[in-house]
mmCIF file of C-alpha atoms in Angstrom:
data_model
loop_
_atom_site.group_PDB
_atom_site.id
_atom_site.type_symbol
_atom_site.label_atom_id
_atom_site.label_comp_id
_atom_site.label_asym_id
_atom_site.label_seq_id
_atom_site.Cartn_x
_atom_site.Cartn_y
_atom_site.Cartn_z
ATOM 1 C CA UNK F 30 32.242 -8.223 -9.273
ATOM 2 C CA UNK F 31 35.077 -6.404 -8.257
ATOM 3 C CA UNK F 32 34.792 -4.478 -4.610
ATOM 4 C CA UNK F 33 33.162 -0.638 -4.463
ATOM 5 C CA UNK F 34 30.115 0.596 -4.831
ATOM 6 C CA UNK F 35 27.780 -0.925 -7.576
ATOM 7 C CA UNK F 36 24.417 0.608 -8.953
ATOM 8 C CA UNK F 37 22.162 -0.765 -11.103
ATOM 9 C CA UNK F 38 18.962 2.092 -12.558
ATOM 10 C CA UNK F 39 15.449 0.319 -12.097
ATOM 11 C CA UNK F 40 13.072 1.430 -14.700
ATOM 12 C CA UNK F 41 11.352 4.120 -12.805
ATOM 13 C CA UNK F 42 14.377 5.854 -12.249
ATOM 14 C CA UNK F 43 15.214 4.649 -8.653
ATOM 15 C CA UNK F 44 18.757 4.182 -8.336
ATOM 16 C CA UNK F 45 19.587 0.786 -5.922
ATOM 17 C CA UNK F 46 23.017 0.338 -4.248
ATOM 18 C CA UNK F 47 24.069 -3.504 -5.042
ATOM 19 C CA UNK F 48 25.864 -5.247 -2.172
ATOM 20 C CA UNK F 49 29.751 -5.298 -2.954
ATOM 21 C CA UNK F 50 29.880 -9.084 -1.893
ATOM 22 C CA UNK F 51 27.148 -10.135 -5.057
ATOM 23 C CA UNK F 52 28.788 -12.511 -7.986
ATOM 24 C CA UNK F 53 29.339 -11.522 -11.185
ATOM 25 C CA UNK F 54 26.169 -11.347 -13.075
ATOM 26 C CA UNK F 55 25.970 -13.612 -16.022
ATOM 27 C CA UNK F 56 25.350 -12.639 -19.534
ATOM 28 C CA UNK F 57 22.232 -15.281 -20.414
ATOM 29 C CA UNK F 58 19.219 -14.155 -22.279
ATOM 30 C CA UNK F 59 15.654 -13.438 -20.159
ATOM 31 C CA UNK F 60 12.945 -11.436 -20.108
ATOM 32 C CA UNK F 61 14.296 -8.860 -17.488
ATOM 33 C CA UNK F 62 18.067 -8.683 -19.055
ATOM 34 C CA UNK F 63 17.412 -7.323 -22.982
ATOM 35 C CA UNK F 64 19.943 -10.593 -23.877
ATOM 36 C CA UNK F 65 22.506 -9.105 -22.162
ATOM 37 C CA UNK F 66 22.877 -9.355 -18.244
ATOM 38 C CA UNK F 67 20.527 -11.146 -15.385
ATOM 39 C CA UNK F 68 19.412 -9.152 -12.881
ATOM 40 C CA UNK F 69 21.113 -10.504 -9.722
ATOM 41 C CA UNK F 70 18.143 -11.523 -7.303
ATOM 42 C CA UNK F 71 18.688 -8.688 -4.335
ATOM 43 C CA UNK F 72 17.446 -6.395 -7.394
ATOM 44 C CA UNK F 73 14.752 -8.105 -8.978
ATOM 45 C CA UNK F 74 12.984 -8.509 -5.380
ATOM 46 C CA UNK F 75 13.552 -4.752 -4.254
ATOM 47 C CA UNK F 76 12.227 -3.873 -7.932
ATOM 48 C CA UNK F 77 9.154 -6.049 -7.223
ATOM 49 C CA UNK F 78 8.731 -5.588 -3.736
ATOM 50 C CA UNK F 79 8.647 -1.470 -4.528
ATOM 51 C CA UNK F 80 5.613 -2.363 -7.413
ATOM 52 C CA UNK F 81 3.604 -4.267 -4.643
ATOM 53 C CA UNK F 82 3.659 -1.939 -2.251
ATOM 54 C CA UNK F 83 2.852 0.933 -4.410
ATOM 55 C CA UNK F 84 -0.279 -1.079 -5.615
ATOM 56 C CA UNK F 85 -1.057 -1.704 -2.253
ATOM 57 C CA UNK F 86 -1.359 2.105 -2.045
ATOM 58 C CA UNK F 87 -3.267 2.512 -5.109
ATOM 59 C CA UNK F 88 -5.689 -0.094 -4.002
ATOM 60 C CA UNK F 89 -6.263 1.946 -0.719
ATOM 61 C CA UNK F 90 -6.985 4.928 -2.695
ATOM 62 C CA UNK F 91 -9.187 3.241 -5.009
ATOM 63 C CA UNK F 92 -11.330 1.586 -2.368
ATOM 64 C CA UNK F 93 -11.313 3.382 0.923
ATOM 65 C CA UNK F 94 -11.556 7.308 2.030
ATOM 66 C CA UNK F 95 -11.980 9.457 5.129
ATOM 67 C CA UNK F 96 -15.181 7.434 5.979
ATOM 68 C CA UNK F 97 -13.305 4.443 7.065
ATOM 69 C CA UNK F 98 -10.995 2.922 9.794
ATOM 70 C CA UNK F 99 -7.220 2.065 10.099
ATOM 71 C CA UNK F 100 -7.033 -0.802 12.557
ATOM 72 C CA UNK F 101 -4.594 -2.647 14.992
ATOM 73 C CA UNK F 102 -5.512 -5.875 16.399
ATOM 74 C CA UNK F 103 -3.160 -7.380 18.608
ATOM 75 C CA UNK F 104 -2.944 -10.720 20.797
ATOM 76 C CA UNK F 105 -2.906 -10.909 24.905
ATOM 77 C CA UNK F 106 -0.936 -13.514 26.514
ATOM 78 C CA UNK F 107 -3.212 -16.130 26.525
ATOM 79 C CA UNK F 108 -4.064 -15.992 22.984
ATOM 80 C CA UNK F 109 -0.868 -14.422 21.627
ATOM 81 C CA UNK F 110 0.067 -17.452 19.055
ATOM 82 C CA UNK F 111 3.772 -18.868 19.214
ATOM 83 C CA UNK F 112 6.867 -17.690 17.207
ATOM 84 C CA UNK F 113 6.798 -18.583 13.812
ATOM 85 C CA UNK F 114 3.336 -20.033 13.575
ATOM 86 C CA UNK F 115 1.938 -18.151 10.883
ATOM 87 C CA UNK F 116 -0.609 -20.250 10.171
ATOM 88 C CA UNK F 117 -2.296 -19.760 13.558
ATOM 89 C CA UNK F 118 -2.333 -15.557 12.761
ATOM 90 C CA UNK F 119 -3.914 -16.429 9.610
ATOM 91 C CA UNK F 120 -6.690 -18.518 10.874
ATOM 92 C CA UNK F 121 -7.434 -15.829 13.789
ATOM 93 C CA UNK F 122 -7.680 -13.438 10.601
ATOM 94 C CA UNK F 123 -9.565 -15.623 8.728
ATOM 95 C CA UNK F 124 -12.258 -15.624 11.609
ATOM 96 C CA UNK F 125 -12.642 -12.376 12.437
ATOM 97 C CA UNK F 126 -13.506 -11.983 8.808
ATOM 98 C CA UNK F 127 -15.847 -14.887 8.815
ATOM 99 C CA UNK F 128 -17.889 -13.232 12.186
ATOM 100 C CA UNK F 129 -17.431 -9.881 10.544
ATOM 101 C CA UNK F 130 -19.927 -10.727 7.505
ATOM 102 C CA UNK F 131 -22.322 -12.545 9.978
ATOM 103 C CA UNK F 132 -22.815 -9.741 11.657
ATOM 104 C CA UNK F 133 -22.981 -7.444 8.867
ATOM 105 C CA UNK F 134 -25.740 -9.908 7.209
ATOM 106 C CA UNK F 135 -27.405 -10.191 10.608
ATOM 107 C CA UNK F 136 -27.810 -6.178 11.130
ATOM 108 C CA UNK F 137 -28.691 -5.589 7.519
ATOM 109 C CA UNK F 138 -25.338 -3.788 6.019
ATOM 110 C CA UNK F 139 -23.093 -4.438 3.062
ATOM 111 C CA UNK F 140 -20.090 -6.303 4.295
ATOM 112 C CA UNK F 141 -17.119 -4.533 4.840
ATOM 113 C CA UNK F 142 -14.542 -4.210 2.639
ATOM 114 C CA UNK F 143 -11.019 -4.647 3.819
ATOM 115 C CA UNK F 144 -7.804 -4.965 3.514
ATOM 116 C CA UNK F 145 -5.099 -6.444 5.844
ATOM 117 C CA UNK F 146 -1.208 -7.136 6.512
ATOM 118 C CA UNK F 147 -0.226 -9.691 9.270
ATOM 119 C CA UNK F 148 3.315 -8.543 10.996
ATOM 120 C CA UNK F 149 4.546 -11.952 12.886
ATOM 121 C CA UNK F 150 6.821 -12.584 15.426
ATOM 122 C CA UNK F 151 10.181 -14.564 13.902
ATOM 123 C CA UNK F 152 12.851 -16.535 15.728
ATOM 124 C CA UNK F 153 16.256 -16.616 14.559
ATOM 125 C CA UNK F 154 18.827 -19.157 14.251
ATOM 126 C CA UNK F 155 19.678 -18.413 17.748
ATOM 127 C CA UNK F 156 16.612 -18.391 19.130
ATOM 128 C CA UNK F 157 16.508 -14.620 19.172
ATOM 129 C CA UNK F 158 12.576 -13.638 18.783
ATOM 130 C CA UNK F 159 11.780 -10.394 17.231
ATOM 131 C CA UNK F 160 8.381 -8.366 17.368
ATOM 132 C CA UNK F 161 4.859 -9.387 18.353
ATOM 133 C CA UNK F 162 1.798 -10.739 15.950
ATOM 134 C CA UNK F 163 -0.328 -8.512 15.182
ATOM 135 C CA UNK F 164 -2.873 -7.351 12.461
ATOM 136 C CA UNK F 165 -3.067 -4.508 10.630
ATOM 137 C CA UNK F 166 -6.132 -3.093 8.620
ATOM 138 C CA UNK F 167 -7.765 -1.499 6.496
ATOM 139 C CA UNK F 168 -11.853 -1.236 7.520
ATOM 140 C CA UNK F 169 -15.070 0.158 5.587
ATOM 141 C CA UNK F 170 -17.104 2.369 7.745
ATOM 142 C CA UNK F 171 -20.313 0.837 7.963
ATOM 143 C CA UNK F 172 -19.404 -0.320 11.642
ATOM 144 C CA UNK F 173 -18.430 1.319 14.942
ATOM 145 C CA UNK F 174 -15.561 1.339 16.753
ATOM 146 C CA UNK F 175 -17.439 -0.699 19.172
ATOM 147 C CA UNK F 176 -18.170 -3.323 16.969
ATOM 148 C CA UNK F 177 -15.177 -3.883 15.762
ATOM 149 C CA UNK F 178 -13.715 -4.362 19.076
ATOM 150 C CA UNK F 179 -16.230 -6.700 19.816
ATOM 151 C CA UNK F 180 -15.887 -8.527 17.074
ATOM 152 C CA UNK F 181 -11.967 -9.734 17.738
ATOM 153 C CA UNK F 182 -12.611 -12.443 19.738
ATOM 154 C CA UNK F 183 -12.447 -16.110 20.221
ATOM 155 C CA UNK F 184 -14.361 -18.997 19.164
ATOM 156 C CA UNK F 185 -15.579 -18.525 23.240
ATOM 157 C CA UNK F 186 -16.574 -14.824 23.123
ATOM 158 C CA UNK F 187 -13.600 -14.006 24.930
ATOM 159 C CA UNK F 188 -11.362 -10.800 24.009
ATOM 160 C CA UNK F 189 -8.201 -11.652 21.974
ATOM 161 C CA UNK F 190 -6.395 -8.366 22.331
ATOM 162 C CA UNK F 191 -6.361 -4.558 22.212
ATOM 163 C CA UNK F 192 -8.016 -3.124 18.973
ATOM 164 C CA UNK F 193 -6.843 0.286 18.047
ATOM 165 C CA UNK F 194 -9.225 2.147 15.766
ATOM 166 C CA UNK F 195 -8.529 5.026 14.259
ATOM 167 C CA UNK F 196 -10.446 7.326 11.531
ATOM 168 C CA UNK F 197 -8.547 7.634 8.506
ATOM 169 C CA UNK F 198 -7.660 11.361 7.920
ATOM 170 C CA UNK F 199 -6.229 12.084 4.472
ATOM 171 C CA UNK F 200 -6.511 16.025 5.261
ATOM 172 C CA UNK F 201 -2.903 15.556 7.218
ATOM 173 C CA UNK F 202 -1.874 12.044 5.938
ATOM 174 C CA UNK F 203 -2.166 10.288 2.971
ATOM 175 C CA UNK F 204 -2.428 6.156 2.298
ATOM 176 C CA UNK F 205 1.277 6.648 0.906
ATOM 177 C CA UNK F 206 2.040 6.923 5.069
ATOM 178 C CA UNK F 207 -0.544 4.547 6.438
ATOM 179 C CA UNK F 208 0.097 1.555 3.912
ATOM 180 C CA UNK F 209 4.523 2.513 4.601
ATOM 181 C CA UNK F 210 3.684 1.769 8.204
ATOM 182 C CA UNK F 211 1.515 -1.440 7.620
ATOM 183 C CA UNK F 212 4.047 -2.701 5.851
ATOM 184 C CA UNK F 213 6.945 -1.398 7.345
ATOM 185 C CA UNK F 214 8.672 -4.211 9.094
ATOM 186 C CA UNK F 215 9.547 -6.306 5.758
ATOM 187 C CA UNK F 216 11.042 -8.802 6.881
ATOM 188 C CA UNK F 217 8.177 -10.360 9.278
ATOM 189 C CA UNK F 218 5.726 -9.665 6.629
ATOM 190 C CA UNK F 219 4.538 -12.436 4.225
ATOM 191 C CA UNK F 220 1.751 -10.774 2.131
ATOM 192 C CA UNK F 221 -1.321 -8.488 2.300
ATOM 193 C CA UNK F 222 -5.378 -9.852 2.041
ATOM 194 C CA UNK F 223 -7.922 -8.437 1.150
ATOM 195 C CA UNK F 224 -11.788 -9.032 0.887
ATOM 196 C CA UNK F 225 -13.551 -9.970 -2.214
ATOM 197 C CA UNK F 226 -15.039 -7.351 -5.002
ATOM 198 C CA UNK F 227 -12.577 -4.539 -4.663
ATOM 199 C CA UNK F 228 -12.257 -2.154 -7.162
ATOM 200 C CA UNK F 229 -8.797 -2.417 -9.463
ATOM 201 C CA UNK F 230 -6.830 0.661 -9.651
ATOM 202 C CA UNK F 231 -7.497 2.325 -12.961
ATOM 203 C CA UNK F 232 -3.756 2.521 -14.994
ATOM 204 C CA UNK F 233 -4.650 4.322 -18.491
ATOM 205 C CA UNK F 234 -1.815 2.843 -21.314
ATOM 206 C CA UNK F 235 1.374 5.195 -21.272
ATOM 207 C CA UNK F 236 0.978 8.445 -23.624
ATOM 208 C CA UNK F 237 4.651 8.713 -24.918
ATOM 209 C CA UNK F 238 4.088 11.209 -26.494
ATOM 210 C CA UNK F 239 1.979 13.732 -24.588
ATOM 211 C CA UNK F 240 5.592 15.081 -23.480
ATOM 212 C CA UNK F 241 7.985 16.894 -25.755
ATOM 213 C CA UNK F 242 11.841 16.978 -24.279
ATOM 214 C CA UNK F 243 11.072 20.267 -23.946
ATOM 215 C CA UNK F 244 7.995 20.653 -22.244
ATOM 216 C CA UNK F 245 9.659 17.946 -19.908
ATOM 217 C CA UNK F 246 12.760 19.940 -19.259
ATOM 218 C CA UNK F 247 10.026 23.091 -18.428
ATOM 219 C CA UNK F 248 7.810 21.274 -15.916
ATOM 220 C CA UNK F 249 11.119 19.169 -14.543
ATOM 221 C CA UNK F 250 12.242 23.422 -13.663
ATOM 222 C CA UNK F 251 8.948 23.615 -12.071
ATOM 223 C CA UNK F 252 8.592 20.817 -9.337
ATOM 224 C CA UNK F 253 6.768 22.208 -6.556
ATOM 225 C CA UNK F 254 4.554 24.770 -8.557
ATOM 226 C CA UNK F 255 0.848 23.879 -7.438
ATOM 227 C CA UNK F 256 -0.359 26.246 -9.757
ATOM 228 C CA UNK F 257 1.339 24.975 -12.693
ATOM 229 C CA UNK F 258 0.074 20.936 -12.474
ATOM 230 C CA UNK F 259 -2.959 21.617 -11.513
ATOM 231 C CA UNK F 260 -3.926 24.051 -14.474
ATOM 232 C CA UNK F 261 -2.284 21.028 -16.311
ATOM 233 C CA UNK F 262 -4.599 19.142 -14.501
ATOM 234 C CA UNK F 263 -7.875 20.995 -13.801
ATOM 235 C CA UNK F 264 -10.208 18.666 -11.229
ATOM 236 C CA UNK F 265 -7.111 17.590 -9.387
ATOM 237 C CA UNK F 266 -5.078 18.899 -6.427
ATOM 238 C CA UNK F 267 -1.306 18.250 -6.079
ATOM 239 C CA UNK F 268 -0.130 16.123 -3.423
ATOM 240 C CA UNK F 269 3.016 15.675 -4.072
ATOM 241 C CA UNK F 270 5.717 15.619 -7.050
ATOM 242 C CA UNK F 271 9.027 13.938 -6.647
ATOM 243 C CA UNK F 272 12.378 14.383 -8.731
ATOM 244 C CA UNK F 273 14.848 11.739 -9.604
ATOM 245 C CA UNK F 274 18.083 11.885 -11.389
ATOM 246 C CA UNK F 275 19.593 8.532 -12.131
ATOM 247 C CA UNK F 276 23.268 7.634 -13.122
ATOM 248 C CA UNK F 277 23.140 8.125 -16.218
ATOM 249 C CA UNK F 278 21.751 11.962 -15.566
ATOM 250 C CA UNK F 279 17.914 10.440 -16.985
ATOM 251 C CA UNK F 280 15.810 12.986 -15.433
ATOM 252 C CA UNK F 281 12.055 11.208 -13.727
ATOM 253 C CA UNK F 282 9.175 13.039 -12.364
ATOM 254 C CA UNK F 283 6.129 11.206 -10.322
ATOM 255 C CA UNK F 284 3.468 13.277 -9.960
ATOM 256 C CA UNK F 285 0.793 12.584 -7.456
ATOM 257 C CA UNK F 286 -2.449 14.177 -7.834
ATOM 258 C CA UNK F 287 -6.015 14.061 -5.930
ATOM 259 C CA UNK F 288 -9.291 14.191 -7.497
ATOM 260 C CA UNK F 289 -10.900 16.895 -6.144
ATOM 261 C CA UNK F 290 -14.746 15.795 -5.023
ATOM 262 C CA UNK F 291 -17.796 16.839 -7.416
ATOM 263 C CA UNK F 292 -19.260 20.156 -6.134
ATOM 264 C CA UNK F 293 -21.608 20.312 -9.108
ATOM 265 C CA UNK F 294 -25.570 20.730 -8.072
ATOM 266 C CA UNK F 295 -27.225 18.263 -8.872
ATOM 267 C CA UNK F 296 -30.295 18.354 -11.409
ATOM 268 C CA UNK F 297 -33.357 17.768 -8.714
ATOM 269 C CA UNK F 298 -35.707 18.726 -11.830
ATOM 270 C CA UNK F 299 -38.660 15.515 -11.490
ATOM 271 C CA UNK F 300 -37.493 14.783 -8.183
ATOM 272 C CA UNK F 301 -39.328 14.166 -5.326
#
């Protein structure tokens, strides 16, 4: 690949800068390339790394609301685990989990649902280390901010670490911020967990043809109208709508709407 800037348009209409020092691709046949050109591999993770973490999101939303907790656990010096030994974070996660559902059995609650993302502390070739371990999560409710801190802990009772617990507001925020800044430091994260039985994002199948070119072109003019999507919309409020233009001038809208909460009486008729 000859030197200069070098784009390639992901399907959603994000536009990604490929790095000028990248081999030529090669025309083989695959699943990604339509027969004609691989996808060099600096693309393919970016495109997948962009469809995980807006799952991640969507699995927030589906799951958790202003009832519940974002966390931070973090390590002291005594129990902070050494550089590079992920394993050791993910066994400290693993129990705290394990003493979180005894104690929910033991007081009589659902377990809490979760979800988390461990952010490790790397060393370099040089022996450079970068950032700290710590958790963070993602917490149902149904406990205090009390018992949460009491909870991280040692096999000996004693404290681990500061726990930071926070309500989750969505009134000023949204899980598009909180779920950026659990995962923000890519390249000390590994993966996200998350506790059993959570609900799947709902995805209805593409309508192609809900959309006219024209009726695209119309709302495309009308970006930040509230009133507009959420007539299109009724039940929902509009968070936020973003505009792309790719290379080759393909215009892309994603729209981002909220479901506003049932205010419907309910019929009490026969009830107690």
């Amino acid at each position: 690949m000859s030197r200069g800037t070098a784009y390639y348009d992901l399907p959603n209409g994000e536009r990604i800068e490929l790095p000028t020092t990248m081999p030529d691709v090669e025309e083989v046949p695959g699943p990604l390339c339509d027969g004609k050109f691989e996808l060099p591999e600096a693309v393919k993770e970016k495109y997948n790394d962009m469809i995980a973490r807006r799952y991640f999101c969507q699995l927030a939303y589906t799951n958790f609301g202003e009832s519940d907790w974002a966390v931070t656990f973090t390590y002291d010096h005594d129990h902070q685990p050494a550089p590079g030994d992920f394993n050791q974070v993910d066994r400290d996660w693993t129990n705290f989990t394990r003493r979180l559902k005894r104690f929910c059995k033991k007081m009589g609650r659902e377990a809490s649902k979760w979800m988390q993302v461990a952010e490790y502390s790397v060393m370099d070739e040089d022996g450079k280390v970068t950032g700290r371990h710590h958790h963070h999560a993602i917490l149902q409710g149904n406990l205090t901010w009390q018992e949460i801190k009491d909870l991280w802990r040692d096999s000996a009772g004693r404290p681990m670490g500061l726990v930071k617990v926070e309500p989750i507001d969505l009134t000023c925020s949204s899980f598009e911020r909180l779920t950026t800044y659990m995962t923000k430091a890519r390249a000390r994260i590994r993966r996200w967990r998350q506790s059993q039985g959570l609900q799947k994002p709902k995805t209805p199948r593409p309508n192609d043809t809900r959309w006219s070119r024209k009726r695209f072109d119309e709302a495309f003019a009308l970006q930040d109208d509230r009133e507009y999507w959420e007539k299109k919309y009724p039940g929902y409020t509009l968070r936020e709508c973003e505009q792309h233009i790719t290379g080759n001038n393909t215009k892309h809208l994603i729209v981002k709407l909220k479901k506003k909460p049932d205010t419907r009486r309910k019929n009490r008729r026969n009830q107690p």
